[in-house]
Amino acid sequence: MKKIAVIMGGYSKESMISLKSGKVVYENLCRKEFDPYRIYLFKDKWFMKDEKNKEYSINKQDFTVSGMNHLQFDCVFNAIHGTPGEDGILQAYFELLKIPYTGCNFHHANVTFNKKYCLSLLKYFGINTAKSFFLNKNQVFCKRKILTKVGLPCFVKPNRSGSSLGISKVYEEKYLFNAVQKAFLEDEEILIESFLEGKEVSVGVFSFKNEIIVLPITEIISQNDFFDFESKYSGKSQEITPAKLFPNIENQIRKIAKKVYNFLNLSGITRAEYIIVNEEPFFLEINTIPGLSEESIFPKQLKIAGISLSEVLKNSIYTSIEKMEIL
C-alpha cells in the first residue's frame, strides 16, 4: 500500500481550518489502497501523530519520520491553506526531494497565491477582473489617486493571504488609511480593488482522469457586509448549491472556470470565486488548496454532483505520483 503523508497546519491564521481539512482527508483515504499518516507542520516544529497520538519528529532534510526506521512516504497530500502550503514553498521543497505531492507545482502555486500576479495573468487572457491598485509596505501613496482609479466603496486586501483575512470594505476616504494598515498586518503587499455589485458564486474545478470537471456552482449570500472570515467559518452565510442561475450565465461561468484552470496550468482540486455583474462574470480569486472540512463548499459541491470524495482524493494521489515519475 502507498504510504501517504497528509500534511496539515501551516504558518498562517488559516492553520485551524487546515487541521479540519487534513482530518477529513485522513478519514476519507481508502485503507485498502493507502496507508495514511497525520503530519503536522507548524513554525516551531514538524511532527507525526500515530493512532495513539504519540508524536514523532519529522527530519526536514529528507522528510522522513524519526524513530520509525526513517519512514518514507510515497506521496504527500497537501491540506495546508496559506503559507507554506499554498504559496509554492512546500511544493518546491518536495520537488527538490522528488516526493510526489498533490495539487499544482510550486511556480503555479506561487502565481495563484499572489493576487497581483494572478489577476495580471488572467487579464492578459481576457478574463474580467475588478480595477485594482497595488501597494508595497512603506510606499508613499496618494489616497485621491487610488480612489480616482478604483472608486468607493472599495476593498483593501492583503496580496498574499487566504480566507478573507485582513480584508476591509471601505465606504469613505477617511477610513482608507486604517484599512491599509490592517491589510499590512497580514502581508507586506496589498491590493485595493473596486467594489463589484452583483451575485457572488463559488466554482469548484478539478482534474479527474485527464478531464477537467466543473462542479455544481454555489451562490454565496453573506449575512455580513461581504464574504469575510466570519461568514466563511461561523455559519454567517447562506450557500445555495446549485446556484439559481439562468442557463446562459451558468454555461458562461463553466466555460470561464475551465479556461482559468487551463490558463493557470492547475492540477488537482481548486475553488474560485466570481461576481456576476450585469450578466458578466468577474474573477475574484482562486484557492488551489480549498477547504475540505465539513463546513467547506467544495465537499458539498461534490456531494450534490454525486461524486465520491474518496475517489477524488485517490485520483489526486495517483495523478501526482504519475506526474513525478514523468519528471
Short mmCIF file of C-alpha atoms in Angstrom, two decimals:
data_model
loop_
_atom_site.label_atom_id
_atom_site.label_comp_id
_atom_site.label_asym_id
_atom_site.label_seq_id
_atom_site.Cartn_x
_atom_site.Cartn_y
_atom_site.Cartn_z
CA MET A 1 0.00 0.00 0.00
CA LYS A 2 1.10 3.56 -0.72
CA LYS A 3 2.27 5.47 2.34
CA ILE A 4 0.60 8.88 2.27
CA ALA A 5 1.64 11.88 4.38
CA VAL A 6 -1.44 14.04 4.98
CA ILE A 7 0.12 17.40 5.85
CA MET A 8 -1.90 19.97 7.77
CA GLY A 9 -1.42 23.05 9.96
CA GLY A 10 0.82 25.69 8.40
CA TYR A 11 2.20 29.04 9.48
CA SER A 12 -0.81 31.31 8.98
CA LYS A 13 -4.09 32.05 10.78
CA GLU A 14 -5.69 29.52 8.45
CA SER A 15 -3.97 26.66 10.30
CA MET A 16 -7.09 25.77 12.32
CA ILE A 17 -9.08 25.36 9.09
CA SER A 18 -6.25 23.28 7.65
CA LEU A 19 -6.40 20.91 10.63
CA LYS A 20 -10.07 20.27 9.86
CA SER A 21 -9.35 19.71 6.16
CA GLY A 22 -6.48 17.35 6.97
CA LYS A 23 -8.69 15.34 9.31
CA VAL A 24 -11.29 14.88 6.55
CA VAL A 25 -8.62 13.78 4.06
CA TYR A 26 -7.10 11.34 6.57
CA GLU A 27 -10.50 9.81 7.34
CA ASN A 28 -11.57 9.51 3.70
CA LEU A 29 -8.48 7.84 2.21
CA CYS A 30 -9.27 4.25 1.27
CA ARG A 31 -7.45 1.95 3.70
CA LYS A 32 -7.41 -0.85 1.09
CA GLU A 33 -5.10 1.23 -1.11
CA PHE A 34 -3.43 3.74 1.18
CA ASP A 35 -1.63 3.79 4.50
CA PRO A 36 -2.15 7.42 5.63
CA TYR A 37 -0.19 9.30 8.29
CA ARG A 38 -1.12 12.57 10.01
CA ILE A 39 1.70 15.08 9.62
CA TYR A 40 1.57 18.46 11.37
CA LEU A 41 3.73 21.33 10.11
CA PHE A 42 4.00 24.39 12.34
CA LYS A 43 6.64 27.12 12.60
CA ASP A 44 8.10 25.73 15.79
CA LYS A 45 8.04 22.02 14.89
CA TRP A 46 7.13 19.38 12.32
CA PHE A 47 5.83 16.08 13.67
CA MET A 48 3.72 13.00 13.01
CA LYS A 49 1.00 11.63 15.28
CA ASP A 50 0.30 7.90 15.40
CA GLU A 51 -3.03 6.25 16.27
CA LYS A 52 -2.29 6.72 19.98
CA ASN A 53 -1.44 10.40 19.41
CA LYS A 54 2.22 9.80 20.19
CA GLU A 55 4.39 12.39 18.42
CA TYR A 56 7.40 11.63 16.21
CA SER A 57 9.55 14.43 14.83
CA ILE A 58 10.00 14.94 11.08
CA ASN A 59 13.51 15.13 9.64
CA LYS A 60 13.38 18.23 7.41
CA GLN A 61 16.42 17.11 5.41
CA ASP A 62 14.58 14.22 3.76
CA PHE A 63 11.01 14.39 5.17
CA THR A 64 11.32 11.06 6.98
CA VAL A 65 9.91 10.23 10.41
CA SER A 66 12.47 9.96 13.18
CA GLY A 67 12.16 6.93 15.47
CA MET A 68 10.23 4.88 12.92
CA ASN A 69 13.11 3.42 10.90
CA HIS A 70 13.13 6.63 8.84
CA LEU A 71 9.63 6.07 7.48
CA GLN A 72 9.46 7.38 3.89
CA PHE A 73 6.35 8.46 2.03
CA ASP A 74 5.16 7.60 -1.49
CA CYS A 75 3.14 10.82 -1.78
CA VAL A 76 2.19 13.92 0.19
CA PHE A 77 -1.43 15.04 0.32
CA ASN A 78 -1.21 18.80 0.86
CA ALA A 79 -4.06 20.12 3.04
CA ILE A 80 -2.28 23.29 4.23
CA HIS A 81 -4.12 26.52 3.44
CA GLY A 82 -1.99 29.66 3.22
CA THR A 83 1.76 29.65 3.72
CA PRO A 84 3.80 27.46 3.34
CA GLY A 85 1.38 25.01 1.71
CA GLU A 86 -0.47 27.13 -0.82
CA ASP A 87 2.19 29.62 -1.91
CA GLY A 88 4.72 27.24 -3.50
CA ILE A 89 7.19 26.92 -0.64
CA LEU A 90 6.42 23.33 0.31
CA GLN A 91 5.86 22.38 -3.31
CA ALA A 92 9.42 23.46 -4.14
CA TYR A 93 10.72 21.60 -1.09
CA PHE A 94 9.04 18.33 -2.12
CA GLU A 95 10.14 18.85 -5.71
CA LEU A 96 13.77 19.00 -4.55
CA LEU A 97 13.27 15.82 -2.53
CA LYS A 98 11.50 14.18 -5.50
CA ILE A 99 8.48 13.30 -3.35
CA PRO A 100 5.14 13.42 -5.23
CA TYR A 101 2.63 15.92 -3.83
CA THR A 102 -0.97 16.76 -4.66
CA GLY A 103 -2.07 19.98 -6.35
CA CYS A 104 -0.27 22.31 -8.72
CA ASN A 105 3.51 22.72 -8.87
CA PHE A 106 5.49 25.36 -6.99
CA HIS A 107 5.59 28.19 -9.56
CA HIS A 108 1.89 27.92 -10.40
CA ALA A 109 1.08 27.84 -6.67
CA ASN A 110 3.17 30.97 -6.20
CA VAL A 111 1.39 32.79 -9.03
CA THR A 112 -2.14 31.90 -7.89
CA PHE A 113 -1.45 32.76 -4.23
CA ASN A 114 -0.14 36.18 -5.27
CA LYS A 115 -3.30 38.09 -6.18
CA LYS A 116 -1.40 40.72 -8.23
CA TYR A 117 0.35 38.10 -10.39
CA CYS A 118 -2.80 36.03 -10.78
CA LEU A 119 -5.03 38.94 -11.79
CA SER A 120 -2.41 40.34 -14.18
CA LEU A 121 -2.06 36.99 -15.93
CA LEU A 122 -5.80 36.43 -16.25
CA LYS A 123 -6.35 39.99 -17.53
CA TYR A 124 -3.82 39.19 -20.26
CA PHE A 125 -6.01 36.24 -21.28
CA GLY A 126 -9.12 38.42 -21.39
CA ILE A 127 -10.74 37.39 -18.10
CA ASN A 128 -12.83 40.13 -16.45
CA THR A 129 -11.42 41.42 -13.14
CA ALA A 130 -12.03 44.43 -10.89
CA LYS A 131 -9.96 47.60 -11.24
CA SER A 132 -7.11 47.46 -8.73
CA PHE A 133 -4.22 49.40 -7.23
CA PHE A 134 -1.10 47.68 -5.82
CA LEU A 135 0.88 48.96 -2.82
CA ASN A 136 4.12 47.86 -1.13
CA LYS A 137 4.61 48.41 2.60
CA ASN A 138 6.14 51.81 3.48
CA GLN A 139 5.36 53.07 -0.04
CA VAL A 140 4.15 56.66 -0.11
CA PHE A 141 0.69 56.80 -1.64
CA CYS A 142 -1.96 59.34 -2.56
CA LYS A 143 -5.46 58.43 -1.40
CA ARG A 144 -7.08 60.62 -4.05
CA LYS A 145 -5.10 58.97 -6.86
CA ILE A 146 -6.09 55.48 -5.66
CA LEU A 147 -9.77 56.30 -5.24
CA THR A 148 -9.93 58.05 -8.62
CA LYS A 149 -8.98 54.72 -10.14
CA VAL A 150 -10.97 52.24 -8.02
CA GLY A 151 -13.80 54.40 -6.65
CA LEU A 152 -15.85 53.95 -3.48
CA PRO A 153 -16.76 51.65 -1.90
CA CYS A 154 -13.61 49.59 -2.42
CA PHE A 155 -11.89 46.56 -0.92
CA VAL A 156 -8.47 46.63 0.71
CA LYS A 157 -6.89 43.20 0.98
CA PRO A 158 -3.51 41.53 1.61
CA ASN A 159 -1.91 40.45 -1.66
CA ARG A 160 -0.87 37.05 -0.33
CA SER A 161 -3.41 35.72 2.13
CA GLY A 162 -6.47 33.49 2.17
CA SER A 163 -9.79 33.05 3.97
CA SER A 164 -10.52 36.79 3.63
CA LEU A 165 -8.04 37.58 6.42
CA GLY A 166 -7.14 41.26 6.72
CA ILE A 167 -9.77 42.43 4.23
CA SER A 168 -11.77 45.64 4.72
CA LYS A 169 -14.59 47.20 2.75
CA VAL A 170 -14.11 50.98 2.68
CA TYR A 171 -17.04 53.33 2.10
CA GLU A 172 -15.41 56.69 2.85
CA GLU A 173 -11.99 58.13 2.05
CA LYS A 174 -11.24 58.85 5.73
CA TYR A 175 -11.27 55.11 6.52
CA LEU A 176 -8.86 54.08 3.76
CA PHE A 177 -5.66 54.56 5.79
CA ASN A 178 -6.83 52.31 8.65
CA ALA A 179 -7.87 49.63 6.17
CA VAL A 180 -4.44 49.80 4.53
CA GLN A 181 -2.72 49.42 7.92
CA LYS A 182 -4.93 46.42 8.77
CA ALA A 183 -4.05 44.68 5.49
CA PHE A 184 -0.34 45.35 6.03
CA LEU A 185 -0.53 43.39 9.29
CA GLU A 186 -1.10 40.27 7.14
CA ASP A 187 1.27 40.99 4.25
CA GLU A 188 3.88 43.47 3.02
CA GLU A 189 1.96 43.88 -0.24
CA ILE A 190 -1.70 44.82 -0.59
CA LEU A 191 -4.34 45.31 -3.28
CA ILE A 192 -7.04 47.95 -3.32
CA GLU A 193 -9.88 46.85 -5.59
CA SER A 194 -13.06 48.44 -6.88
CA PHE A 195 -16.32 47.12 -5.45
CA LEU A 196 -18.32 44.97 -7.87
CA GLU A 197 -22.03 44.77 -7.10
CA GLY A 198 -23.62 41.53 -8.17
CA LYS A 199 -24.16 37.88 -7.33
CA GLU A 200 -21.18 36.07 -5.82
CA VAL A 201 -20.61 32.45 -6.78
CA SER A 202 -18.03 29.83 -5.92
CA VAL A 203 -16.92 27.28 -8.51
CA GLY A 204 -15.13 24.04 -7.72
CA VAL A 205 -12.95 22.67 -10.52
CA PHE A 206 -10.68 19.63 -10.54
CA SER A 207 -8.94 17.30 -12.94
CA PHE A 208 -10.15 13.70 -12.99
CA LYS A 209 -8.64 11.09 -15.30
CA ASN A 210 -7.33 13.75 -17.72
CA GLU A 211 -10.66 15.57 -17.81
CA ILE A 212 -11.45 18.95 -16.24
CA ILE A 213 -14.62 18.71 -14.14
CA VAL A 214 -16.64 21.78 -13.12
CA LEU A 215 -18.83 21.08 -10.09
CA PRO A 216 -22.31 22.48 -9.38
CA ILE A 217 -21.96 26.21 -8.79
CA THR A 218 -22.65 27.68 -5.34
CA GLU A 219 -24.24 31.07 -4.76
CA ILE A 220 -22.95 32.82 -1.62
CA ILE A 221 -25.17 35.18 0.35
CA SER A 222 -23.32 36.63 3.34
CA GLN A 223 -25.10 37.97 6.41
CA ASN A 224 -22.13 40.29 6.88
CA ASP A 225 -21.13 43.13 4.59
CA PHE A 226 -19.12 40.70 2.44
CA PHE A 227 -17.95 37.06 2.47
CA ASP A 228 -15.37 37.55 5.22
CA PHE A 229 -13.66 35.06 7.57
CA GLU A 230 -16.61 35.03 9.98
CA SER A 231 -19.09 34.40 7.16
CA LYS A 232 -16.98 31.53 5.83
CA TYR A 233 -16.39 29.68 9.07
CA SER A 234 -19.01 30.79 11.60
CA GLY A 235 -22.13 29.98 9.63
CA LYS A 236 -22.94 33.60 8.83
CA SER A 237 -23.59 32.96 5.16
CA GLN A 238 -26.15 31.15 3.06
CA GLU A 239 -24.76 28.83 0.41
CA ILE A 240 -27.12 27.72 -2.34
CA THR A 241 -25.98 24.75 -4.41
CA PRO A 242 -26.74 24.55 -7.24
CA ALA A 243 -26.96 28.31 -7.67
CA LYS A 244 -30.12 29.70 -9.22
CA LEU A 245 -28.69 30.98 -12.48
CA PHE A 246 -30.03 31.43 -16.00
CA PRO A 247 -28.67 28.64 -18.24
CA ASN A 248 -26.69 31.06 -20.43
CA ILE A 249 -24.96 32.58 -17.34
CA GLU A 250 -24.21 29.16 -15.85
CA ASN A 251 -22.71 27.94 -19.13
CA GLN A 252 -20.63 31.11 -19.40
CA ILE A 253 -19.23 30.66 -15.88
CA ARG A 254 -18.46 26.99 -16.51
CA LYS A 255 -16.52 27.85 -19.67
CA ILE A 256 -14.59 30.63 -17.92
CA ALA A 257 -13.82 28.36 -14.94
CA LYS A 258 -12.28 25.77 -17.27
CA LYS A 259 -10.31 28.46 -19.11
CA VAL A 260 -8.94 29.85 -15.83
CA TYR A 261 -7.90 26.34 -14.73
CA ASN A 262 -6.06 25.88 -18.04
CA PHE A 263 -4.58 29.39 -18.23
CA LEU A 264 -3.08 28.97 -14.75
CA ASN A 265 -1.79 25.45 -15.55
CA LEU A 266 -3.51 23.99 -12.50
CA SER A 267 -3.96 20.41 -11.37
CA GLY A 268 -5.81 18.70 -8.55
CA ILE A 269 -8.73 20.37 -6.78
CA THR A 270 -9.42 24.13 -6.85
CA ARG A 271 -12.19 26.57 -6.00
CA ALA A 272 -12.60 30.06 -7.45
CA GLU A 273 -14.88 32.99 -6.65
CA TYR A 274 -16.64 35.14 -9.23
CA ILE A 275 -19.04 38.09 -9.15
CA ILE A 276 -21.76 38.25 -11.79
CA VAL A 277 -22.25 41.89 -12.81
CA ASN A 278 -24.89 42.63 -15.47
CA GLU A 279 -24.71 39.01 -16.67
CA GLU A 280 -20.90 39.18 -16.95
CA PRO A 281 -18.73 37.03 -14.62
CA PHE A 282 -15.75 38.78 -12.99
CA PHE A 283 -12.95 36.71 -11.47
CA LEU A 284 -12.13 37.47 -7.81
CA GLU A 285 -9.63 34.88 -6.59
CA ILE A 286 -8.76 31.20 -6.65
CA ASN A 287 -7.81 28.65 -3.99
CA THR A 288 -5.52 25.86 -5.16
CA ILE A 289 -5.95 24.09 -1.81
CA PRO A 290 -9.62 24.70 -0.99
CA GLY A 291 -11.12 23.82 2.35
CA LEU A 292 -12.23 20.21 2.74
CA SER A 293 -13.81 20.42 6.19
CA GLU A 294 -17.46 19.59 6.79
CA GLU A 295 -18.31 23.31 6.57
CA SER A 296 -16.40 23.79 3.30
CA ILE A 297 -18.01 24.43 -0.07
CA PHE A 298 -16.01 22.00 -2.24
CA PRO A 299 -17.11 18.76 -0.46
CA LYS A 300 -20.73 19.93 -0.54
CA GLN A 301 -20.48 20.52 -4.30
CA LEU A 302 -19.01 17.03 -4.74
CA LYS A 303 -21.89 15.51 -2.78
CA ILE A 304 -24.53 17.25 -4.89
CA ALA A 305 -22.70 16.14 -8.05
CA GLY A 306 -22.80 12.55 -6.75
CA ILE A 307 -19.01 12.29 -6.78
CA SER A 308 -17.20 10.41 -4.01
CA LEU A 309 -14.65 12.47 -2.07
CA SER A 310 -12.58 9.31 -1.58
CA GLU A 311 -12.38 8.82 -5.36
CA VAL A 312 -11.29 12.42 -5.90
CA LEU A 313 -8.58 12.10 -3.22
CA LYS A 314 -7.43 8.81 -4.74
CA ASN A 315 -7.25 10.34 -8.21
CA SER A 316 -5.24 13.32 -6.91
CA ILE A 317 -2.69 11.00 -5.31
CA TYR A 318 -2.20 8.71 -8.31
CA THR A 319 -2.05 11.67 -10.71
CA SER A 320 0.65 13.26 -8.54
CA ILE A 321 2.70 10.07 -8.45
CA GLU A 322 2.47 9.67 -12.24
CA LYS A 323 3.45 13.32 -12.76
CA MET A 324 6.57 12.93 -10.63
CA GLU A 325 7.54 9.71 -12.44
CA ILE A 326 7.39 11.55 -15.79
CA LEU A 327 9.71 14.25 -14.43
#
